[in-house]
XYZ file of C-alpha atoms in Angstrom:
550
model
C -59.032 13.455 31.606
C -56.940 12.169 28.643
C -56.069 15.331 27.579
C -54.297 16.299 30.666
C -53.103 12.821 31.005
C -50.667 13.644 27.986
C -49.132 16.701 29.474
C -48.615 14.959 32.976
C -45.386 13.015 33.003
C -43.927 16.742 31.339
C -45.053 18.407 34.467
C -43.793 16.154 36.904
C -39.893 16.140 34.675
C -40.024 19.859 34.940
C -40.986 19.805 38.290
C -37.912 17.955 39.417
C -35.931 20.038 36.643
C -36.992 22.993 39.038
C -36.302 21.270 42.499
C -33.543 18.530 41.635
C -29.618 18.581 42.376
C -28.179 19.834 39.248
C -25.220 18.626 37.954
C -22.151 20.735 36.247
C -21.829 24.699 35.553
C -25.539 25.530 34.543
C -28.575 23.494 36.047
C -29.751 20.414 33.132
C -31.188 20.577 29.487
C -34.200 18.231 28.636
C -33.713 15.632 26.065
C -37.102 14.901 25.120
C -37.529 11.940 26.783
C -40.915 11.997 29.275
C -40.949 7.841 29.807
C -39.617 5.726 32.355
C -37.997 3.686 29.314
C -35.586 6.742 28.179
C -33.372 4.673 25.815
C -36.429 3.556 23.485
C -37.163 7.613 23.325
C -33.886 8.563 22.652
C -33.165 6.277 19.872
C -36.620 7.765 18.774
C -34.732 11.050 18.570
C -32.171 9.806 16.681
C -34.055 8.152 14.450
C -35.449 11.727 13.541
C -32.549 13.324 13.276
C -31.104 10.557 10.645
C -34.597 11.044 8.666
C -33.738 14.456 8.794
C -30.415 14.158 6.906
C -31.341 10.919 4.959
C -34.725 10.130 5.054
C -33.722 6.504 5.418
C -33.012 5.146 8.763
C -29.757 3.352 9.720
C -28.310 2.211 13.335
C -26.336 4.775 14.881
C -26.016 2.699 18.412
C -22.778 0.939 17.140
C -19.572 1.967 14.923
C -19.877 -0.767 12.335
C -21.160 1.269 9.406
C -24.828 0.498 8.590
C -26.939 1.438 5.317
C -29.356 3.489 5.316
C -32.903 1.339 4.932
C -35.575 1.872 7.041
C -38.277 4.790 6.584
C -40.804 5.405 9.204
C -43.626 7.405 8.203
C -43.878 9.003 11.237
C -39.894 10.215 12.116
C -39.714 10.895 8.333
C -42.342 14.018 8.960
C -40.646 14.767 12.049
C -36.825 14.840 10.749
C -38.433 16.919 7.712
C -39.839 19.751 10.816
C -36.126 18.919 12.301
C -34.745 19.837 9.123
C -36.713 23.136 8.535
C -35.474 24.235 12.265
C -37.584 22.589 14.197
C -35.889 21.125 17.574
C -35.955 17.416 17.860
C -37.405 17.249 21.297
C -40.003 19.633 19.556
C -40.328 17.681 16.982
C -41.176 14.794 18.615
C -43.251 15.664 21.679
C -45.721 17.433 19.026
C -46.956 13.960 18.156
C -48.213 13.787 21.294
C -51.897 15.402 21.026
C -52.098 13.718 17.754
C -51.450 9.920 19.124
C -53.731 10.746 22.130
C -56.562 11.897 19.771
C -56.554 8.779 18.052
C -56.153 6.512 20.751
C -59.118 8.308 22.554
C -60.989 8.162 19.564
C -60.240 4.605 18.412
C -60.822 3.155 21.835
C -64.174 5.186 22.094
C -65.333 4.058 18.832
C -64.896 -0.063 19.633
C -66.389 0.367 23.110
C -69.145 2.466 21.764
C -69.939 -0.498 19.497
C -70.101 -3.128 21.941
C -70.989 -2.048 25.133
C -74.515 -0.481 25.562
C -74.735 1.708 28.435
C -73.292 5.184 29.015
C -72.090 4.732 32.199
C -70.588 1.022 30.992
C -68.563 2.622 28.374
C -67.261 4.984 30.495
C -65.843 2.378 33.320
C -64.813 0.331 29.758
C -63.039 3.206 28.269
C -61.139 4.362 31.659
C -60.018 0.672 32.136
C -58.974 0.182 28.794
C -56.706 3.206 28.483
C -55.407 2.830 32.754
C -55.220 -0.724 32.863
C -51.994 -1.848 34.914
C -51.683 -4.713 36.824
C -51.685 -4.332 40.511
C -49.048 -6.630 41.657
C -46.291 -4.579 39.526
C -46.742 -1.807 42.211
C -47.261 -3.823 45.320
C -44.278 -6.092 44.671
C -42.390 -2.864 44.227
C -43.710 -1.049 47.375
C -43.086 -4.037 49.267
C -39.455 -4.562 48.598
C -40.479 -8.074 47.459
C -39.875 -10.718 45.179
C -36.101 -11.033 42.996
C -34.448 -8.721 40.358
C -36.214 -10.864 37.495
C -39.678 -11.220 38.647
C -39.616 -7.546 39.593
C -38.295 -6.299 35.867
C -41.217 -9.195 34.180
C -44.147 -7.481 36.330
C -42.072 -3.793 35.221
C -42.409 -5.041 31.754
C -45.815 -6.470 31.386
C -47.565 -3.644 33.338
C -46.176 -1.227 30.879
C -46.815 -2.974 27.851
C -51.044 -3.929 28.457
C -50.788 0.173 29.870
C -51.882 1.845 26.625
C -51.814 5.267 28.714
C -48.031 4.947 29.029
C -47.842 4.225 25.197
C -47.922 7.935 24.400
C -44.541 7.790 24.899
C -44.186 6.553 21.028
C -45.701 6.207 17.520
C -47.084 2.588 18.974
C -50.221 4.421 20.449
C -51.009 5.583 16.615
C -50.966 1.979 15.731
C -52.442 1.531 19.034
C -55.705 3.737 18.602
C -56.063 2.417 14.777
C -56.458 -1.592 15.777
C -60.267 -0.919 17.134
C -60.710 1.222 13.499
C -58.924 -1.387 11.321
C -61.457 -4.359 13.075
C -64.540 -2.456 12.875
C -63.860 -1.835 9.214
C -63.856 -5.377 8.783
C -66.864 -5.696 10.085
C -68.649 -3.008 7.678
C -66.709 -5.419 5.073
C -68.125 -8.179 6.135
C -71.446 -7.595 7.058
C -72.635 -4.502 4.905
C -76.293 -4.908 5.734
C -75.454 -3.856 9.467
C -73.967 -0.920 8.282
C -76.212 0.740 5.377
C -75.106 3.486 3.428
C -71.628 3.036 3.239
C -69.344 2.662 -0.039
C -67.814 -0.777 0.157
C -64.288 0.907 -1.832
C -64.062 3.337 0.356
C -64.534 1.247 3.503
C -62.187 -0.919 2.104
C -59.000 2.088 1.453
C -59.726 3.049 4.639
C -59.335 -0.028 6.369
C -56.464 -1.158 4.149
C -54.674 2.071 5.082
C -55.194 1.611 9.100
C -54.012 -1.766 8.716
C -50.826 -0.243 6.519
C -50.113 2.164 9.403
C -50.525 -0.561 12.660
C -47.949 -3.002 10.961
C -45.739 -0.356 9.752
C -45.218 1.460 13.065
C -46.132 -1.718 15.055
C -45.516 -4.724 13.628
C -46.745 -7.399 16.678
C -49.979 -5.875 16.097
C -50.127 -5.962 12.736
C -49.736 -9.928 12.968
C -52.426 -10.194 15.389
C -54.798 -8.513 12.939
C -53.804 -10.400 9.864
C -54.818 -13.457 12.084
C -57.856 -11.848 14.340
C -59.817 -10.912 10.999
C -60.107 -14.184 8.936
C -60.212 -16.186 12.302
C -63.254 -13.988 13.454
C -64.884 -14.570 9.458
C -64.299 -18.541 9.946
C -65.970 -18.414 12.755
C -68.876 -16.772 11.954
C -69.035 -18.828 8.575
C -69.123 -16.236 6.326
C -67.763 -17.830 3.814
C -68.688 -15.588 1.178
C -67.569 -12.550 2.237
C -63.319 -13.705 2.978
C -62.243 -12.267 -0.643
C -63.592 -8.485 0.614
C -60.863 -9.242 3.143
C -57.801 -9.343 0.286
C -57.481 -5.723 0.057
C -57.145 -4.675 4.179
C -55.257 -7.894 4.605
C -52.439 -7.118 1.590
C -52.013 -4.420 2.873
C -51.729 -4.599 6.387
C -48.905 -7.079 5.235
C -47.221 -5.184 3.385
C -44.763 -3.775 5.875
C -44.382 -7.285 7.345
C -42.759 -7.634 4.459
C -40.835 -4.715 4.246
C -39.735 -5.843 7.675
C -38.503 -9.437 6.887
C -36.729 -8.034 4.071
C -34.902 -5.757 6.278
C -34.184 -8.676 8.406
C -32.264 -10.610 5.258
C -29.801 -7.756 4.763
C -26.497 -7.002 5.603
C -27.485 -4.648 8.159
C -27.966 -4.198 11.888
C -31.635 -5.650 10.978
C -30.757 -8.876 10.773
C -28.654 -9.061 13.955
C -31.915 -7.838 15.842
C -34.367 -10.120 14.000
C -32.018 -13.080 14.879
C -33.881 -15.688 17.329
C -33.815 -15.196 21.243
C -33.500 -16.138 24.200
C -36.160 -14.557 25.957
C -38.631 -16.061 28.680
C -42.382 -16.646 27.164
C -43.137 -17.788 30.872
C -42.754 -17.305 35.196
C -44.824 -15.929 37.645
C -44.682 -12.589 36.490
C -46.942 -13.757 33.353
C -49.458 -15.307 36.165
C -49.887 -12.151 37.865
C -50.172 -9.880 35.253
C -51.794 -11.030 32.188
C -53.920 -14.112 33.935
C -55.706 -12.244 36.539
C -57.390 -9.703 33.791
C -58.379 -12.707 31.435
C -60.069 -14.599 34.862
C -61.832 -10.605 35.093
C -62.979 -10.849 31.519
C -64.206 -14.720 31.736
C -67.707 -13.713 33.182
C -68.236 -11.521 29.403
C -67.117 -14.827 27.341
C -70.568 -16.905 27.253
C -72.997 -14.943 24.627
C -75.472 -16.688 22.254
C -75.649 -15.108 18.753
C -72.428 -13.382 18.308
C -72.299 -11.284 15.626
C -68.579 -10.929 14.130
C -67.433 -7.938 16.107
C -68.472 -9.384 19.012
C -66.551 -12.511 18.276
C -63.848 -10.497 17.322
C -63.552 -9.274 21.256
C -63.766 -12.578 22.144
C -60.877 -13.992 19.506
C -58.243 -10.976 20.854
C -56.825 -12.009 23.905
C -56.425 -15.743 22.750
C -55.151 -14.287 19.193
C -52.655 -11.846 21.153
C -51.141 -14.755 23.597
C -51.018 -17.165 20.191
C -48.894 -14.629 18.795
C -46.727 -13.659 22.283
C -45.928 -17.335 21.894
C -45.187 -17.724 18.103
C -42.532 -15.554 18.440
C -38.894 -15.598 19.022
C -37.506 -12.789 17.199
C -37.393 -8.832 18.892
C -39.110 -7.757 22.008
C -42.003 -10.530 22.121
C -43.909 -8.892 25.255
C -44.875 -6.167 22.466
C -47.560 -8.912 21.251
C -49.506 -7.161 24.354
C -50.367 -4.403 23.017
C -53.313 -3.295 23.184
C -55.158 -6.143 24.472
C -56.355 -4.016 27.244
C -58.871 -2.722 25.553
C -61.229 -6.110 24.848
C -60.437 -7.426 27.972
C -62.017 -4.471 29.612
C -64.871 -4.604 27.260
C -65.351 -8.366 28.393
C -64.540 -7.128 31.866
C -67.293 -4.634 31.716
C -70.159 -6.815 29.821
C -69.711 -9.763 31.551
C -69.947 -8.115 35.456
C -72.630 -6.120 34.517
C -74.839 -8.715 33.161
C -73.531 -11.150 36.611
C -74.683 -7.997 38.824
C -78.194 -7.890 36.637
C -78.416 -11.915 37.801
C -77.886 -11.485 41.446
C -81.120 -9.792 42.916
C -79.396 -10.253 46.161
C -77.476 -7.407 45.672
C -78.960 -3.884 45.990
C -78.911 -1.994 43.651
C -77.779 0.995 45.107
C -74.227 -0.844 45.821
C -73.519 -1.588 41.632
C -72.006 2.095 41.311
C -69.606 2.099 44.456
C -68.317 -1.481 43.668
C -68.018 -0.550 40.038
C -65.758 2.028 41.007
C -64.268 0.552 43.345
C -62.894 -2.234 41.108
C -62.142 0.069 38.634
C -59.412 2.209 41.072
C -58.110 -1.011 42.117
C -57.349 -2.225 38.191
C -56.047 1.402 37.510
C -55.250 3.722 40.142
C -52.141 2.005 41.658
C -50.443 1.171 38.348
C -50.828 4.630 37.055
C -49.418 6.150 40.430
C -46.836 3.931 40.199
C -46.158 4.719 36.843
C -45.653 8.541 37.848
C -43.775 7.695 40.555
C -40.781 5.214 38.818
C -40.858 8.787 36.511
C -40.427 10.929 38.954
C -37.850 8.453 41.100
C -36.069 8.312 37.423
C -36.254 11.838 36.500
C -32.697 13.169 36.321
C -32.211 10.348 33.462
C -34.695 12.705 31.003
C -31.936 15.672 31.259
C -28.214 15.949 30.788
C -26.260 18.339 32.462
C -25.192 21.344 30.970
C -21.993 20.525 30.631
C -22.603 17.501 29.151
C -24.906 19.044 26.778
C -21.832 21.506 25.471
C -19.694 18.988 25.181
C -22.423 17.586 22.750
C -22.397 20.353 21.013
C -19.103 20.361 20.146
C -18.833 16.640 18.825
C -21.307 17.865 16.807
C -19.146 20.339 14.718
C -16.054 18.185 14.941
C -15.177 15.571 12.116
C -17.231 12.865 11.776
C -15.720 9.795 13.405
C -17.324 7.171 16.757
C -17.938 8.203 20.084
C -17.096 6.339 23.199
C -18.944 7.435 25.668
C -20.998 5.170 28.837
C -24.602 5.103 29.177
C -26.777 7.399 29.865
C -24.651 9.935 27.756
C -23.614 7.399 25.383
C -27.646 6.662 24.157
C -27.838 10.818 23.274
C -24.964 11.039 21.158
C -26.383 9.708 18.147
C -29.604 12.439 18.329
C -27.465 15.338 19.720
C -23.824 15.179 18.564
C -24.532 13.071 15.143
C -22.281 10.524 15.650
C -22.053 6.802 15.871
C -21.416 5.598 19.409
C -20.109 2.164 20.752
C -22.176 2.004 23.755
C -26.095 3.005 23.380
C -29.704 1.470 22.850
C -29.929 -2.092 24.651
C -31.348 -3.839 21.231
C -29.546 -2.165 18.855
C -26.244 -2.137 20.545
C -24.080 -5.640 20.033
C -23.229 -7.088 23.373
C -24.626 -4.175 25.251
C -23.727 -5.553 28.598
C -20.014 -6.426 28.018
C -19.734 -2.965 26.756
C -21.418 -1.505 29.383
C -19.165 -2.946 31.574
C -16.194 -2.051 29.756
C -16.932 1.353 29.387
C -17.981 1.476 33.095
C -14.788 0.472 34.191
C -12.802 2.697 31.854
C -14.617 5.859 33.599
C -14.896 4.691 36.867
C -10.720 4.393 36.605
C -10.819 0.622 37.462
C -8.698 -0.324 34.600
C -4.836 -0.114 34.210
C -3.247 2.098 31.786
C -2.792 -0.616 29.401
C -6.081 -1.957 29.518
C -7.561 1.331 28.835
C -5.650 1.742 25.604
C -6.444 -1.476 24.236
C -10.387 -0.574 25.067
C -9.809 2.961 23.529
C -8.265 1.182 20.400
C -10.287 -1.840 20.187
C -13.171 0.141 19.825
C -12.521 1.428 17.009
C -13.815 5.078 18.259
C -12.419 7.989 17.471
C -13.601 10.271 20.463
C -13.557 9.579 24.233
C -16.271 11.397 25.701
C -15.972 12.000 29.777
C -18.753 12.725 31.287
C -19.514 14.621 34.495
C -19.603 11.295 36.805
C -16.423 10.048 35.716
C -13.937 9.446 38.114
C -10.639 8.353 35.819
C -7.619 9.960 35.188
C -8.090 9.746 31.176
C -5.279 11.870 30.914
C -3.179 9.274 32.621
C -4.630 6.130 31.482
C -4.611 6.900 28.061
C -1.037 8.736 27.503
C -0.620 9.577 23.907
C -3.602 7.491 22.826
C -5.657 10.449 22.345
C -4.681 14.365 22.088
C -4.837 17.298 24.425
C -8.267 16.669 25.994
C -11.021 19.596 25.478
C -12.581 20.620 29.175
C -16.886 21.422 29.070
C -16.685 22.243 32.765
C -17.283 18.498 34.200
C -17.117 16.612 30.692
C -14.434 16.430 28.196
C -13.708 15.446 25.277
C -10.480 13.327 24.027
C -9.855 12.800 20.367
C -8.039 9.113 19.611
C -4.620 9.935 17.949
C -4.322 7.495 14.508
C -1.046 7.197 11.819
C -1.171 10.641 9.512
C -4.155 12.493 11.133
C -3.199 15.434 13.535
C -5.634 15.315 16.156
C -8.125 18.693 17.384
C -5.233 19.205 20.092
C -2.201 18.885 17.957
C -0.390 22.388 17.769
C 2.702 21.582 15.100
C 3.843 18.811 12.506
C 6.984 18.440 11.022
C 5.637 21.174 8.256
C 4.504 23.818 11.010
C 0.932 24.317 11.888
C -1.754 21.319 11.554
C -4.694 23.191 12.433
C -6.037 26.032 10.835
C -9.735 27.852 11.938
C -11.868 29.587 9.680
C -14.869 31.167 10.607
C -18.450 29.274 10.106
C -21.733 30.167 11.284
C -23.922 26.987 13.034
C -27.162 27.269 13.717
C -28.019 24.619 17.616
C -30.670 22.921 15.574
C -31.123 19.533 18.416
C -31.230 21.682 21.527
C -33.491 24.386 19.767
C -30.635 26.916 20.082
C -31.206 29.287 17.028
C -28.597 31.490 17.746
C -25.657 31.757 15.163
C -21.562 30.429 16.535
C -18.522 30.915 15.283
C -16.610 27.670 15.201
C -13.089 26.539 14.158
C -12.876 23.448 12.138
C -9.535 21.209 11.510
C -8.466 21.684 8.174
């Protein structure tokens, strides 16, 4: 069921790419993108396409320039398949099978550990990998409830929905937490596991806990606390140094990650302290009604460390939720679905085995029963904000061609407003003032701003001083605007170049002929010469001949 799972939200995108309104000269062109949160994805993208060129990482959702620092071991395969020829949107969505295999297969292993029934493990396994909270839809449905309670149920149903974390690297992470903790345990408690080379156990381990807090980081600190809290507990002394290796490493990239924080980079703007709610009723009627599920499994005599371990998870995942004030806390979720089914599961099962009074014959409908209400409206919900959200996966085709040709032109920032303005970076190569929410400085001022600009709501002399201000040194127009830019910005930018319904403006500057300018005071300022470019990010392989300022 997993298996098709991954392949759904593309078939409902191309679906609507089939039946939707289409926008410009030539129907729409996918980016990539198959999740409701399509600025995340995107910056995926261009995270690729950097490791493509540089290996190292930097942020290409502003115009201040930014080192390159940060390599991900996953984007750094996928700009390498980007760089052989490879599309981007090819070269990410190939992950896919891969991060669904290991989520399937971590997940399976823990509740295969713990929970001792066939049937059990499947209900486990299916709520574990579906669970969403129910009141995210309903208050949806029902029209109810205010902008901010609706977007904290939004964002807590997706994050405790490991199903909808295909959508990145995170479910890799995702699927190795259950490996990394189970690890520990073979660590820990050999005897219970015969057979088994203690060095090799260890690598292993050390290298699942190397890849959760590299690609994860929130759930690499809830392991580096879950594992010698669960040892404490269970008094095993003796056996914490077998703990140094896994642990070292699993902080390792924690490390890596603080450092990046301390540079002069767009890392430490993002690691800076926030402002962001820990609590309100969206908190209460997501997480708290799936820990009051999963109270029934707590009570247990004899616990033997994993079991303690299930039991440590939630509590260890909220602990961290509120330790932190730095990035997008609600990530500290992530992943606790899985032992709060497990307790879920255990715990009602062994309340049904107490009550005589029930017959028997009822357990299997109510089991289900339960289980469609924990899953079944979340996930439908899920597919339908998709599909309700699907033209924000494509760009038009005019859009796209416009794209294309920042991508040839000289390298200089783009002003464009969002959506477009989130693609440039991954399909035109170039900085852009207005794009991902975190890594964008005052993304809602310049949302605004740029808002206004192509909606034609400022005056001719406001535009300017926006156009200039920015720093940018193309004005891309996309196929919704509705301003004059001809008008509004005079001889602030050159002759502008028409895609159909987008166009392109370059921003004039002291002693540089724009792509427009015909003559100088020495004659000619722009000469062509004929190159051949291969349409590497749309996975156009078909040679072009271009002309290039000179």
């Amino acid at each position: 069921m997993f298996a098709v799972w991954v392949f759904v939200p593309l078939a409902i995108l191309f679906v609507h790419f089939h039946g939707g309104p289409h926008i410009g000269s030539g129907g729409r062109l996918f980016t990539g993108a198959d999740h409701p949160d399509v600025p995340d994805q995107l910056q995926y993208l261009a995270w690729i396409r950097d490791a493509g060129e540089h290996v190292l990482i930097s942020n290409r959702f502003d115009l201040r320039p930014d080192p390159h620092l940060f390599l991900h071991p996953v984007f750094a395969l996928s700009g390498l398949a980007w760089h052989l020829g490879v599309s981007l949107q090819v070269a990410f969505l190939a992950w896919k099978p891969i991060w669904a295999g290991v989520l399937v297969f971590g997940f399976w292993a823990y509740v295969r550990r713990l929970v001792d029934s066939a049937v059990a493990r499947a209900l486990a396994l299916a709520l574990a990998l579906f669970m969403f909270a129910p009141a995210t839809p309903v208050y949806d449905w029902l029209g109810i409830g205010s902008r901010t309670l609706n977007f904290g149920l939004l964002t807590m149903g997706l994050e405790m929905f490991p199903a909808g974390y295909l959508a990145g690297a995170g479910a890799l992470a995702l699927g190795l937490m259950p490996l990394f903790l189970l690890g520990i345990e073979r660590l820990v408690d050999p005897p219970s596991h015969p057979g088994r080379s203690e060095r090799a156990c260890s690598v292993a381990t050390a290298l699942a806990g190397l890849l959760v807090a590299w690609l994860h980081p929130w759930q690499g600190i809830t392991l580096l606390v879950l594992a010698p809290a669960a040892t404490v507990w269970s008094r095993r002394w003796d056996r914490l140094r077998v703990l140094a290796v896994p642990l070292a490493a699993t902080a390792g990239p924690l490390v890596y990650y603080l450092a990046l924080g301390r540079t002069d980079s767009a890392w430490h703007r993002v690691s800076q302290p926030n402002d962001f709610p820990h609590f309100g009723l969206w908190l209460y009627l997501t997480f708290l009604p799936f820990v009051l599920l999963a109270l029934p499994g707590w009570p247990g005599r004899q616990l033997d460390l994993q079991q303690r371990m299930v039991r440590l998870w939630p509590a260890v995942a909220f602990v961290v939720y509120l330790a932190l004030q730095r990035s997008w806390i609600y990530h500290a979720f992530v992943g606790v679905s899985l032992p709060l089914a497990v307790l879920t599961v255990n715990g009602w099962r062994r309340m049904a085995a107490r009550n005589r009074r029930l017959p028997a014959r009822l357990l299997p409908a109510l089991a289900v029963a339960g289980l469609g209400i924990l899953t079944v409206p979340g996930t439908f919900y899920y597919l339908q904000r998709l599909h309700r959200e699907a033209a924000e996966h494509f760009v038009a085709s005019d859009e796209a061609k416009a794209l294309r040709f920042l991508a040839h032109a000289p390298r200089g920032g783009v002003l464009a407003r969002e959506p477009l303005g989130t693609a440039v970076p991954a399909f035109a190569d170039h900085q852009t003032w207005v794009g991902h929410p975190t890594w964008t400085p005052d993304y809602g001022a310049r949302v605004a701003a740029a808002d206004a600009l192509f909606a034609g709501r400022l005056s001719a002399l406001q535009a300017r001083a926006l156009v200039r201000e920015t720093g940018a040194r193309f004005v891309l127009a996309d196929c919704r605007a509705r301003g004059d830019l001809a008008r509004l910005l005079g001889q602030t930018v050159g002759p502008a170049r028409h895609f159909g319904c987008a166009a392109v403006y370059e921003v004039a500057a002291a002693g540089r002929p724009v792509l427009g300018s015909r003559l100088t005071a020495r004659g000619p300022a722009r000469a062509c010469k004929t190159t051949w470019r291969t349409e590497k990010p749309w996975g156009e392989r078909r040679a072009k001949r271009v002309c290039s300022v000179t």
